[in-house]
XYZ file of N, CA and C in Angstrom:
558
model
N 9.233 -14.999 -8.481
C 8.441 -15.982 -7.794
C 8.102 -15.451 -6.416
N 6.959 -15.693 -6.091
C 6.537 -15.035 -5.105
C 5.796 -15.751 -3.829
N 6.159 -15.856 -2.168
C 5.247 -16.718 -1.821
C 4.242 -16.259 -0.767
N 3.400 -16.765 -0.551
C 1.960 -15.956 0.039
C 2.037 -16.641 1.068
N 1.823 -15.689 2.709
C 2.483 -16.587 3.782
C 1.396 -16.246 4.599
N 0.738 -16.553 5.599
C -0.605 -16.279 6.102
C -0.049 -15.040 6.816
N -1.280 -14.694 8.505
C -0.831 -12.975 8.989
C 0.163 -13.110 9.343
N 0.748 -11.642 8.407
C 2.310 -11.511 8.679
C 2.125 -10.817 9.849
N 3.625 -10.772 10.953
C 3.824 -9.950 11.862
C 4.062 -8.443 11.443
N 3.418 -7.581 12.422
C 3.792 -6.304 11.747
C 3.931 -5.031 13.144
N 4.939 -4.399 13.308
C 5.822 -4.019 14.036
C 5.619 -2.338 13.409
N 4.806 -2.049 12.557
C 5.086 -0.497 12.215
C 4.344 0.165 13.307
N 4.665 1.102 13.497
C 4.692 1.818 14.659
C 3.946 3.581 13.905
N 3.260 3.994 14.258
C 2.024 5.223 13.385
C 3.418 6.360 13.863
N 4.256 7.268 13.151
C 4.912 8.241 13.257
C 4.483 9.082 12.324
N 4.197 10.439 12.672
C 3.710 11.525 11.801
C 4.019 11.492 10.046
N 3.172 11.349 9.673
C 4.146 11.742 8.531
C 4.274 13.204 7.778
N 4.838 13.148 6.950
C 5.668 14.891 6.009
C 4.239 15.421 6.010
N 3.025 15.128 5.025
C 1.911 15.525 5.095
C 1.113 15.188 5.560
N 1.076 14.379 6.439
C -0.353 13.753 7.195
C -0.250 13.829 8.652
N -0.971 14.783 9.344
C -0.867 15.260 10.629
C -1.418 14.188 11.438
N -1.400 14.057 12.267
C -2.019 13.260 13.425
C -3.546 13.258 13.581
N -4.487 12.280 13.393
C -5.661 12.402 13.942
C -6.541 11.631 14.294
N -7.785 11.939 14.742
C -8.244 10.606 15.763
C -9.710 11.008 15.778
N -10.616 10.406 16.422
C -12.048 10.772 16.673
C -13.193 10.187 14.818
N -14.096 10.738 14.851
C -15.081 10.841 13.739
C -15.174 12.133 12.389
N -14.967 11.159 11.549
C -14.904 12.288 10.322
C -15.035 13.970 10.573
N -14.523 14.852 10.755
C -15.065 16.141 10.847
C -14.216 16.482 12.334
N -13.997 15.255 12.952
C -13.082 15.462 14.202
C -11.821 15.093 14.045
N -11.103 16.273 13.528
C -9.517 15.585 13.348
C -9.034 14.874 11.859
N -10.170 14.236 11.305
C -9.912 13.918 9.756
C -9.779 15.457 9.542
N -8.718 14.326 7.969
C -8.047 14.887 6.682
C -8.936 14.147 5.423
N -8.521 15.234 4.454
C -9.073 14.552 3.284
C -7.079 15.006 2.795
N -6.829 13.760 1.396
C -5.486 13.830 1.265
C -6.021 14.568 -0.502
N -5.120 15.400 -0.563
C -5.251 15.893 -2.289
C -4.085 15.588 -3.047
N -3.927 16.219 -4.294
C -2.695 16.179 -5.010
C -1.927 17.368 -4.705
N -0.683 17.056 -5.002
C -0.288 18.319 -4.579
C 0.167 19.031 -5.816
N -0.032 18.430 -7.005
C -0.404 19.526 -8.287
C -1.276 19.571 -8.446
N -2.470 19.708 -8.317
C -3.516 20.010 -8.668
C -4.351 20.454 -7.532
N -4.561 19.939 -6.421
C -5.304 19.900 -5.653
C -6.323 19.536 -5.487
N -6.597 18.273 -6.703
C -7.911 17.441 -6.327
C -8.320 16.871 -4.903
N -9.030 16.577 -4.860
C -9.221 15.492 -3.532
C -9.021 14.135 -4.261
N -8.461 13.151 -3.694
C -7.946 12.174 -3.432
C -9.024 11.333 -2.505
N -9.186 11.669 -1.568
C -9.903 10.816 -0.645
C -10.924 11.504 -0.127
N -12.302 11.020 0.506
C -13.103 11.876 1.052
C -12.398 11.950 2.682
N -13.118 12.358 3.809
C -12.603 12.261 5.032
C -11.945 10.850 5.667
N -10.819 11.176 6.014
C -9.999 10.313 6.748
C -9.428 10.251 8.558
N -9.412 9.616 9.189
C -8.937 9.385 10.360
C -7.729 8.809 10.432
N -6.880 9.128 11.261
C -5.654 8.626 11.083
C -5.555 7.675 12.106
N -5.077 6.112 11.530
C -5.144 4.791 13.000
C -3.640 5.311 13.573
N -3.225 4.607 14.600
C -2.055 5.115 15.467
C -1.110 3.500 14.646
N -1.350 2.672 13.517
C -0.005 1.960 12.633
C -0.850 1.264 11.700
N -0.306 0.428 10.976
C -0.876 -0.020 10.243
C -1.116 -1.120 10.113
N -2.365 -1.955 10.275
C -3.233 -3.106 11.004
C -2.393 -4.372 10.265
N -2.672 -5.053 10.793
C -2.226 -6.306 9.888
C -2.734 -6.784 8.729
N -2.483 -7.190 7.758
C -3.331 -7.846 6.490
C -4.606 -8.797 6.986
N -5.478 -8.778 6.942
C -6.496 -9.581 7.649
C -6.195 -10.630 6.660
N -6.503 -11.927 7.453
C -5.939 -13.556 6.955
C -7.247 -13.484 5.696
N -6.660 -13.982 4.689
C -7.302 -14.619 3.398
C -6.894 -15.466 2.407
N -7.600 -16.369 2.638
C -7.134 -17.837 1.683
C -7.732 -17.517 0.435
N -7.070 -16.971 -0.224
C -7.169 -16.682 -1.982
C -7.608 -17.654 -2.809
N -6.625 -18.585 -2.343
C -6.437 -19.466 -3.707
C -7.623 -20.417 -3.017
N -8.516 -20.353 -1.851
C -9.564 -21.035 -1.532
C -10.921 -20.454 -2.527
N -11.197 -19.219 -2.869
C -11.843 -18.125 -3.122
C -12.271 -18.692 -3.926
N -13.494 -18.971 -4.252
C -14.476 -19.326 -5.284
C -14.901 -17.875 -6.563
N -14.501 -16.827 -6.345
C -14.201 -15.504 -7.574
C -13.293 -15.113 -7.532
N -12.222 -15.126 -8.121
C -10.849 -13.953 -7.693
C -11.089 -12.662 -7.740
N -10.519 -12.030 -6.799
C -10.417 -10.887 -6.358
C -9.480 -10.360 -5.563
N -9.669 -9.195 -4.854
C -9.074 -8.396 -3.947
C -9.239 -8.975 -2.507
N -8.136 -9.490 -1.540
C -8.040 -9.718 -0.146
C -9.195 -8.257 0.824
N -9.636 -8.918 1.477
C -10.321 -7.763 2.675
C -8.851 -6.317 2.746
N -9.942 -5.286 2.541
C -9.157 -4.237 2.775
C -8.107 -4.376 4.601
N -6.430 -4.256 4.343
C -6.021 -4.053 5.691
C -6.724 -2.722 6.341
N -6.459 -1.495 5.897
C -7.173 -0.732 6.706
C -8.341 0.236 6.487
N -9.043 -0.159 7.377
C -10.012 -0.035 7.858
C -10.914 1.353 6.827
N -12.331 1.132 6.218
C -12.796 2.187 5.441
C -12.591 3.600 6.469
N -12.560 4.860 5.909
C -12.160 5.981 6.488
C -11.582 6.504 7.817
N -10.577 5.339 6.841
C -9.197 5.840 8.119
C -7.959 5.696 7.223
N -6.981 5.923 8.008
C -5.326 6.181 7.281
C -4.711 5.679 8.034
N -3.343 4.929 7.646
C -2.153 4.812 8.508
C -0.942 5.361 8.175
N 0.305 5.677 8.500
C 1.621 5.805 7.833
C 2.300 4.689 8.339
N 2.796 4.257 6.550
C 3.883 3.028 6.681
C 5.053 3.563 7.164
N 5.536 2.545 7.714
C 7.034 3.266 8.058
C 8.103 2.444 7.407
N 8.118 1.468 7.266
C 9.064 0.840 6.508
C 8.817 1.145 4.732
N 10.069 0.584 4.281
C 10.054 0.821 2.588
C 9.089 0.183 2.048
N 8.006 0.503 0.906
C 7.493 -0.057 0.560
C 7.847 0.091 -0.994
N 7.214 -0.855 -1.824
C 7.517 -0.619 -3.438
C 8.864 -0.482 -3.913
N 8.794 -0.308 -5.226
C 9.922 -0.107 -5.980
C 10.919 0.657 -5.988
N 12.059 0.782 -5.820
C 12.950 -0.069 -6.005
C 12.934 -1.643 -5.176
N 13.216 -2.745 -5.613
C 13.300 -3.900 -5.242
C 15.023 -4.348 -5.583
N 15.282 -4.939 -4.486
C 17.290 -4.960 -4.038
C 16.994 -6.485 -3.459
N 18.921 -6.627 -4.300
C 19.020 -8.332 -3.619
C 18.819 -7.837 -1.724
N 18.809 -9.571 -1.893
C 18.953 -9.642 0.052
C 20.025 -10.692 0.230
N 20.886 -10.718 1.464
C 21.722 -12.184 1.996
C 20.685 -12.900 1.975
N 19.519 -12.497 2.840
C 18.819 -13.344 3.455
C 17.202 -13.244 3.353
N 16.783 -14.284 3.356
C 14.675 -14.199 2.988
C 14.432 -13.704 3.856
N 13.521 -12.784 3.736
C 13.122 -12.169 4.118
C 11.512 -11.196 3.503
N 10.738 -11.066 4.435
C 9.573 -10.225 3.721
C 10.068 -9.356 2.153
N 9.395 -8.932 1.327
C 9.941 -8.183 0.472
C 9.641 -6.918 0.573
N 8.320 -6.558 1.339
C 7.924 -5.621 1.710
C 6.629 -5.505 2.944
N 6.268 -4.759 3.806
C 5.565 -5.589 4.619
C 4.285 -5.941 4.212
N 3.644 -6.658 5.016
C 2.103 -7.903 4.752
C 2.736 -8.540 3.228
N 3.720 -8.190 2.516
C 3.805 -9.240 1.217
C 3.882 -10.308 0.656
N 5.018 -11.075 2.098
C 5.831 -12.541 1.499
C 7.039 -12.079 1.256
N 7.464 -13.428 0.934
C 9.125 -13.601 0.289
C 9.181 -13.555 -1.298
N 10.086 -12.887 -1.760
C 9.947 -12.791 -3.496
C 11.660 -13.036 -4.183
N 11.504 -13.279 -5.007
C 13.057 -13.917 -5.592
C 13.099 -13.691 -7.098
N 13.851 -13.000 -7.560
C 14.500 -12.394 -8.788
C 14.548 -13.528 -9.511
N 14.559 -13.269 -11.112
C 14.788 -14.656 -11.756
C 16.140 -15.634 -11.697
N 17.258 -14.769 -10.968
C 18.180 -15.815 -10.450
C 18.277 -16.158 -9.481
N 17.146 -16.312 -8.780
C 16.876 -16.950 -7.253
C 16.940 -15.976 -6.327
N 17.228 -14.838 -6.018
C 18.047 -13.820 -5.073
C 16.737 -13.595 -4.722
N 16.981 -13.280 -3.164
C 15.807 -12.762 -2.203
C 16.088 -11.188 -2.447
N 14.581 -10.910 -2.647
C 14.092 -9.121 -2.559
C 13.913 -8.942 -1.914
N 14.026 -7.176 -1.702
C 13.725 -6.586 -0.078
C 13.645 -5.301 -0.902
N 12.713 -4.390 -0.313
C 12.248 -3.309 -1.037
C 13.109 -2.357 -0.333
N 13.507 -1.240 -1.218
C 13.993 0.235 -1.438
C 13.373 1.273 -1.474
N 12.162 0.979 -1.404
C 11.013 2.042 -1.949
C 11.551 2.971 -0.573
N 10.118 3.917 -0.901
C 9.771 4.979 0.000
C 9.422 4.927 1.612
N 9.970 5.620 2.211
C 9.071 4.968 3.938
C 8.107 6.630 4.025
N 6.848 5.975 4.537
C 6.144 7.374 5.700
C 5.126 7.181 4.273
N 4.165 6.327 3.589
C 3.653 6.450 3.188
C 2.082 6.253 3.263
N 0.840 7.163 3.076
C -0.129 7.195 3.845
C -0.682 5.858 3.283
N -1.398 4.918 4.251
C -1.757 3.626 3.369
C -3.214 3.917 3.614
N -4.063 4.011 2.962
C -5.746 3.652 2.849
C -6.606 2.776 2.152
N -7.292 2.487 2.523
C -8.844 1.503 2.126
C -8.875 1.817 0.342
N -7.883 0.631 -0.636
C -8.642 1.525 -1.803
C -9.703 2.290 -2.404
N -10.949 1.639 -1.534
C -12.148 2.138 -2.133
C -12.427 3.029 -1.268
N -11.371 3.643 -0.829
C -11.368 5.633 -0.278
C -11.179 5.883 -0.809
N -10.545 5.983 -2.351
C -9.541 6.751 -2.923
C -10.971 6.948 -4.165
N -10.609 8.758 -4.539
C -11.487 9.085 -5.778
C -10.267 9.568 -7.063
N -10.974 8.939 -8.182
C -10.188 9.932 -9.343
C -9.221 9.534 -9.801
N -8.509 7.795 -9.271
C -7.092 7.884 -9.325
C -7.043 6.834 -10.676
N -6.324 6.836 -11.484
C -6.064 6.026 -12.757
C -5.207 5.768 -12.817
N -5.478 4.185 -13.415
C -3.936 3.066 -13.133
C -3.284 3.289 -14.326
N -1.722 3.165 -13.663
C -0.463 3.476 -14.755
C 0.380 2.637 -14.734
N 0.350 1.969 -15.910
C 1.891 0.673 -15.620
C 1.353 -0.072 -14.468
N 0.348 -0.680 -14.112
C 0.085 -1.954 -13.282
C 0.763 -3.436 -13.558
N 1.750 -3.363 -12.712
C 2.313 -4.798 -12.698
C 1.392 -5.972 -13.095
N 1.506 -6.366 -14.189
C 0.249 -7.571 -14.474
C 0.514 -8.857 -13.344
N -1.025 -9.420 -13.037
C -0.770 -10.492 -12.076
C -2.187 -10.784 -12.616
N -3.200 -11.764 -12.522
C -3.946 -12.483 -12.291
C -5.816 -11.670 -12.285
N -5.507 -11.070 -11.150
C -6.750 -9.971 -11.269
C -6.668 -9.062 -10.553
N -5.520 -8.156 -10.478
C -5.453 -6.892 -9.977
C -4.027 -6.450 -9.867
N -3.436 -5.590 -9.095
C -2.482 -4.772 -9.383
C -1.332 -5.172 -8.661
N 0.007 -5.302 -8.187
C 1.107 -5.704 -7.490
C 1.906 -4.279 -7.761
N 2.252 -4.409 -5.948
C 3.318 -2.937 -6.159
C 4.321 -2.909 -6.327
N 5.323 -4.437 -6.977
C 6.223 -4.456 -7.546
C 6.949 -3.643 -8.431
N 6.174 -2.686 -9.195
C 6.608 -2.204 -9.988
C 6.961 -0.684 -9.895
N 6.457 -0.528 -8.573
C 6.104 0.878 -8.270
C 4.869 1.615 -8.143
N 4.645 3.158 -8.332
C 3.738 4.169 -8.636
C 3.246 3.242 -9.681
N 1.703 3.021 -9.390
C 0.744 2.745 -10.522
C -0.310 3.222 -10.703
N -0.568 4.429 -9.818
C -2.155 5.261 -9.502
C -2.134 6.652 -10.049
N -2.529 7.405 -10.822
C -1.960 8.554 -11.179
C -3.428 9.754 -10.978
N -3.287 10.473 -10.618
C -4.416 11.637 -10.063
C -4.533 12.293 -11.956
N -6.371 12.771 -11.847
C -6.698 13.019 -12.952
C -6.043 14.168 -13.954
N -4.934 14.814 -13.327
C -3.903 15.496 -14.060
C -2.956 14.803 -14.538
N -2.216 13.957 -14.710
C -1.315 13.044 -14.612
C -0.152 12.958 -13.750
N -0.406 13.142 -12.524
C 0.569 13.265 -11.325
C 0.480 11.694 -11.109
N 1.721 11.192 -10.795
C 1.876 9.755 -10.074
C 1.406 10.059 -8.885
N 0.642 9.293 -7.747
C 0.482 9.752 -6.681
C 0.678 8.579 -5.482
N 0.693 7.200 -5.951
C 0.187 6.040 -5.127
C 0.875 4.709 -6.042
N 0.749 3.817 -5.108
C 0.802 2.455 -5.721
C -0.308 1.854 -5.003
N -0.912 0.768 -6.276
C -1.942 0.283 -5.370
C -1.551 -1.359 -5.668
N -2.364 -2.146 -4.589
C -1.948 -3.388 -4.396
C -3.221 -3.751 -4.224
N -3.865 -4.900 -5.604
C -4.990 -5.114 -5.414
C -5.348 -6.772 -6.085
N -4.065 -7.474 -6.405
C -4.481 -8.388 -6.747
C -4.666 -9.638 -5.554
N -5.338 -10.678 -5.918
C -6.178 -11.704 -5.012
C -4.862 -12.001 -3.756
N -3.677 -12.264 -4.599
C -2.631 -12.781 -3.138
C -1.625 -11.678 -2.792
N -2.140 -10.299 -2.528
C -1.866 -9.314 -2.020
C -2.675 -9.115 -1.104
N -1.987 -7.669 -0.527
C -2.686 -7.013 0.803
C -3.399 -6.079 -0.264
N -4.737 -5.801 0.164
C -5.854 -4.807 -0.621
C -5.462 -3.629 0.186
N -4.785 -2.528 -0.519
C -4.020 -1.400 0.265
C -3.750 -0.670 -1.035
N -3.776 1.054 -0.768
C -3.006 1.912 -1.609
C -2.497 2.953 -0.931
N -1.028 2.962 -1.160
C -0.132 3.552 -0.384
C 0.197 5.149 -1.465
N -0.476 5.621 -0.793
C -0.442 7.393 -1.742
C 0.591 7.853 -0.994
N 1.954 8.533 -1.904
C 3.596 9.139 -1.539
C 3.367 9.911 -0.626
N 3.999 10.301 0.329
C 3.619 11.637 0.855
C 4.578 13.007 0.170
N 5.040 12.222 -0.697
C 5.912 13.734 -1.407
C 4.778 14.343 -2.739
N 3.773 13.486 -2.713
C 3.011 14.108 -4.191
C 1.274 13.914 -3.074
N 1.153 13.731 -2.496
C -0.182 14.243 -1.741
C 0.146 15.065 -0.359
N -0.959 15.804 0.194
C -0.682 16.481 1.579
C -2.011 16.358 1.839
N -2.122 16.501 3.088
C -3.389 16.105 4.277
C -4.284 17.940 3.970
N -5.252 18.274 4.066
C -5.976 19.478 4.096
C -7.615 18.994 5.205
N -7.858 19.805 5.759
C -8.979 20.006 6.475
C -10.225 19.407 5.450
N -11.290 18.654 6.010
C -12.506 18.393 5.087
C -13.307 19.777 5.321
């Protein structure tokens, strides 16, 4: 059970991440494009890197006259690194608490508050930056994807690469690993 709480507070703070260097200015200035790191597709066209990762912009879903995807949090051709855990693994909690950030509070079928285990330092971008990527094991929800479950994005080799979060009472975000993509020059 899951509950949808308007703009969450958000405290992440932009720290380098493993593959994604620091950058700033206009496409060609300082953008990255992110690839696989088996294959070496491109992943994304040019990216800018924001200095954290914006807040979920407020959206009343269940007001929404089509279901869909919430306004992208960040921003078309740009990047952030999460710093807190995001995704799967999902662990009891004492206490309620977010389950992961921009998410809400979420509770196991015996009531127990979740709090994610996942990965930290993960690059988050504008889904509709992302080229090539095909959904794997998408947590079913309503009309789009929940990163409950984990890695659900897989690069056209079959590398896991991302989880994406795209259904109506989510944050519209895909958080590509930084252990299976790296940043390269456009």
């Amino acid at each position: 059970m899951r509950e949808r709480k308007g703009p969450g507070q958000n405290s992440d703070k932009g720290a380098p991440g493993r593959h994604a260097p620091a950058a700033g200015g206009v496409a060609g200035d300082g953008a990255v494009v992110f690839v696989c790191v088996a294959c070496e597709v491109p992943l994304t066209g040019p990216l800018v890197r924001l200095p954290e990762v914006p807040e979920a912009p407020y959206y009343e879903w269940w007001e929404a006259e089509e279901p869909g995807p919430s306004p992208a949090t960040v921003p078309a051709g740009c990047y952030a690194v999460e710093t807190e855990p995001y995704g799967a693994p999902l662990v009891a909690s004492e206490v309620p608490t977010q389950v992961m950030p921009r998410y809400g509070t979420m509770s196991d079928e015996r009531g127990r508050w979740l709090v994610s285990r996942g990965p930290r330092g993960n690059i988050v971008v504008d889904p509709d930056d992302a080229r090539g990527l095909e959904d794997h094991h998408v947590s079913p929800a309503c009309c789009g994807a929940t990163p409950t479950g984990g890695m659900n994005q897989r690069c056209s080799c079959g590398t896991l690469v991302g989880t994406l979060s795209s259904d109506c009472c989510c944050p519209y975000e895909l958080h590509l690993s930084p252990d299976r993509v790296r940043a390269v020059l456009p």
